[in-house]
mmCIF file of C-alpha atoms in Angstrom:
data_model
loop_
_atom_site.group_PDB
_atom_site.id
_atom_site.type_symbol
_atom_site.label_atom_id
_atom_site.label_comp_id
_atom_site.label_asym_id
_atom_site.label_seq_id
_atom_site.Cartn_x
_atom_site.Cartn_y
_atom_site.Cartn_z
ATOM 1 C CA MET A 1 11.621 -24.752 55.984
ATOM 2 C CA LEU A 2 11.850 -26.592 59.099
ATOM 3 C CA ASP A 3 9.752 -30.058 59.252
ATOM 4 C CA LYS A 4 6.263 -30.024 61.380
ATOM 5 C CA GLU A 5 7.987 -32.110 64.501
ATOM 6 C CA LEU A 6 10.894 -29.923 64.669
ATOM 7 C CA ASP A 7 9.450 -26.422 64.041
ATOM 8 C CA ASP A 8 6.917 -27.633 67.072
ATOM 9 C CA CYS A 9 10.046 -28.463 69.363
ATOM 10 C CA ILE A 10 11.930 -25.350 68.809
ATOM 11 C CA GLY A 11 8.099 -23.292 69.555
ATOM 12 C CA GLN A 12 8.121 -25.238 73.279
ATOM 13 C CA ILE A 13 11.357 -24.528 74.275
ATOM 14 C CA TYR A 14 10.672 -20.887 73.099
ATOM 15 C CA GLN A 15 7.463 -21.354 75.197
ATOM 16 C CA GLN A 16 9.505 -22.727 78.217
ATOM 17 C CA ALA A 17 11.989 -19.686 77.797
ATOM 18 C CA ILE A 18 9.003 -17.725 78.064
ATOM 19 C CA PHE A 19 7.821 -19.411 81.404
ATOM 20 C CA ASN A 20 11.315 -19.366 82.860
ATOM 21 C CA ARG A 21 11.737 -15.921 82.326
ATOM 22 C CA HIS A 22 14.933 -17.110 80.422
ATOM 23 C CA GLU A 23 16.197 -14.020 77.771
ATOM 24 C CA PHE A 24 18.299 -16.567 75.545
ATOM 25 C CA LEU A 25 17.670 -18.648 74.117
ATOM 26 C CA THR A 26 20.739 -21.401 74.415
ATOM 27 C CA MET A 27 22.508 -24.522 73.200
ATOM 28 C CA GLU A 28 21.119 -26.062 76.106
ATOM 29 C CA HIS A 29 17.179 -25.372 75.417
ATOM 30 C CA LEU A 30 18.325 -26.267 71.897
ATOM 31 C CA MET A 31 19.123 -29.652 72.941
ATOM 32 C CA LEU A 32 16.206 -30.126 75.284
ATOM 33 C CA GLY A 33 14.016 -29.396 72.673
ATOM 34 C CA LEU A 34 15.963 -31.663 70.419
ATOM 35 C CA LEU A 35 14.839 -34.803 72.699
ATOM 36 C CA LYS A 36 11.077 -34.476 71.805
ATOM 37 C CA ASN A 37 12.157 -35.123 68.149
ATOM 38 C CA SER A 38 11.561 -39.349 66.593
ATOM 39 C CA SER A 39 14.162 -38.364 64.798
ATOM 40 C CA VAL A 40 16.719 -37.426 67.109
ATOM 41 C CA VAL A 41 15.779 -39.855 69.834
ATOM 42 C CA ASN A 42 16.063 -42.783 66.982
ATOM 43 C CA VAL A 43 19.734 -41.923 66.625
ATOM 44 C CA LEU A 44 20.409 -41.094 69.940
ATOM 45 C CA ASN A 45 18.457 -44.873 70.638
ATOM 46 C CA ASP A 46 20.765 -46.322 68.152
ATOM 47 C CA VAL A 47 24.181 -45.190 69.697
ATOM 48 C CA ASP A 48 22.774 -46.328 73.430
ATOM 49 C CA CYS A 49 22.523 -42.387 75.025
ATOM 50 C CA ASP A 50 21.182 -42.208 78.230
ATOM 51 C CA ILE A 51 18.309 -39.659 77.244
ATOM 52 C CA PRO A 52 16.579 -39.610 80.901
ATOM 53 C CA LEU A 53 20.265 -38.973 82.069
ATOM 54 C CA LEU A 54 20.861 -36.322 79.060
ATOM 55 C CA LYS A 55 17.399 -34.327 79.871
ATOM 56 C CA SER A 56 18.005 -34.340 83.638
ATOM 57 C CA GLU A 57 21.627 -32.905 83.290
ATOM 58 C CA LEU A 58 20.341 -30.302 80.829
ATOM 59 C CA LEU A 59 17.696 -28.964 82.940
ATOM 60 C CA GLN A 60 19.526 -28.963 85.848
ATOM 61 C CA HIS A 61 21.938 -27.076 83.736
ATOM 62 C CA ILE A 62 19.280 -24.397 83.008
ATOM 63 C CA GLU A 63 18.254 -24.165 86.112
ATOM 64 C CA GLN A 64 21.608 -23.581 87.803
ATOM 65 C CA HIS A 65 23.382 -21.708 85.204
ATOM 66 C CA ILE A 66 20.923 -19.675 83.297
ATOM 67 C CA ASP A 67 19.026 -16.256 84.866
ATOM 68 C CA SER A 68 15.633 -15.726 85.206
ATOM 69 C CA LEU A 69 14.628 -11.876 84.139
ATOM 70 C CA PRO A 70 12.988 -9.914 86.519
ATOM 71 C CA ASP A 71 9.363 -10.175 86.873
ATOM 72 C CA ASP A 72 8.784 -6.382 85.331
ATOM 73 C CA ILE A 73 11.008 -6.998 81.800
ATOM 74 C CA GLU A 74 9.202 -8.418 79.486
ATOM 75 C CA VAL A 75 10.723 -11.301 77.839
ATOM 76 C CA ALA A 76 10.841 -12.335 74.254
ATOM 77 C CA PRO A 77 13.816 -14.868 74.344
ATOM 78 C CA GLN A 78 16.462 -14.845 71.407
ATOM 79 C CA PRO A 79 18.272 -17.369 70.439
ATOM 80 C CA THR A 80 22.138 -17.394 70.761
ATOM 81 C CA THR A 81 25.105 -16.850 68.462
ATOM 82 C CA ALA A 82 25.412 -20.726 68.904
ATOM 83 C CA PHE A 83 21.537 -21.574 68.248
ATOM 84 C CA GLN A 84 21.582 -19.609 65.509
ATOM 85 C CA ARG A 85 24.795 -20.903 63.953
ATOM 86 C CA VAL A 86 22.955 -24.367 64.334
ATOM 87 C CA MET A 87 20.257 -23.717 62.754
ATOM 88 C CA GLN A 88 21.963 -22.256 59.259
ATOM 89 C CA ARG A 89 24.508 -24.846 59.413
ATOM 90 C CA ALA A 90 21.550 -27.255 59.412
ATOM 91 C CA ILE A 91 19.493 -25.017 57.026
ATOM 92 C CA TYR A 92 22.778 -25.397 54.550
ATOM 93 C CA SER A 93 23.337 -28.664 54.993
ATOM 94 C CA ALA A 94 19.747 -29.483 53.713
ATOM 95 C CA ARG A 95 19.970 -27.575 50.804
ATOM 96 C CA SER A 96 23.203 -28.811 49.818
ATOM 97 C CA ALA A 97 21.030 -31.781 49.753
ATOM 98 C CA GLU A 98 18.871 -30.799 47.840
ATOM 99 C CA VAL A 99 16.506 -31.750 50.822
ATOM 100 C CA PRO A 100 13.395 -29.225 51.110
ATOM 101 C CA ILE A 101 12.753 -29.926 54.811
ATOM 102 C CA VAL A 102 15.086 -29.461 57.664
ATOM 103 C CA SER A 103 14.794 -32.251 60.325
ATOM 104 C CA GLY A 104 15.446 -32.607 63.556
ATOM 105 C CA ASP A 105 18.282 -35.054 62.877
ATOM 106 C CA ARG A 106 20.054 -32.721 60.640
ATOM 107 C CA VAL A 107 19.555 -29.979 63.330
ATOM 108 C CA LEU A 108 21.323 -32.822 65.980
ATOM 109 C CA VAL A 109 24.604 -33.031 63.604
ATOM 110 C CA ALA A 110 24.840 -29.369 63.656
ATOM 111 C CA PHE A 111 24.697 -29.266 67.093
ATOM 112 C CA PHE A 112 27.855 -31.488 67.402
ATOM 113 C CA GLU A 113 29.295 -29.416 64.808
ATOM 114 C CA GLU A 114 29.702 -26.706 66.945
ATOM 115 C CA PRO A 115 32.977 -25.704 68.297
ATOM 116 C CA GLU A 116 32.248 -26.062 71.724
ATOM 117 C CA CYS A 117 30.195 -28.947 71.952
#
C-alpha cells in the first residue's frame, strides 16, 4: 500500500499526463511527481540537489521528447515497464523490511536502482 502523499503524487502525474495527452507514464513523469513528495524532497535536500533545476530539466525533457496523442484519440496513460519495475521494487523493499506502507523515499531508492538511471 502506498502512503497518501505518494498516492496523491502519482495521481497528479497521471492527471498531468492526461492533460498533456501522453500515452505513457515514464520515469521522468515519476521523478517529477516525486519532487512533490516531502520525504523525497528531504532526501534530495540532504544531498544538496538543485531541485528547481532538476524540475526544470525534467519538464523540458518531457516537453521535447514525449509526444502528445492527437485530440481524436482517448488518453489513458499507461506506466512504462521501467515505471512499473520501480514501483514493484519499492513495494517489494517495503514488504521485505516488514513496512506496511510504501513512502516516496523508498520509491526514490528504487528509482536509482533502475539500470538506465
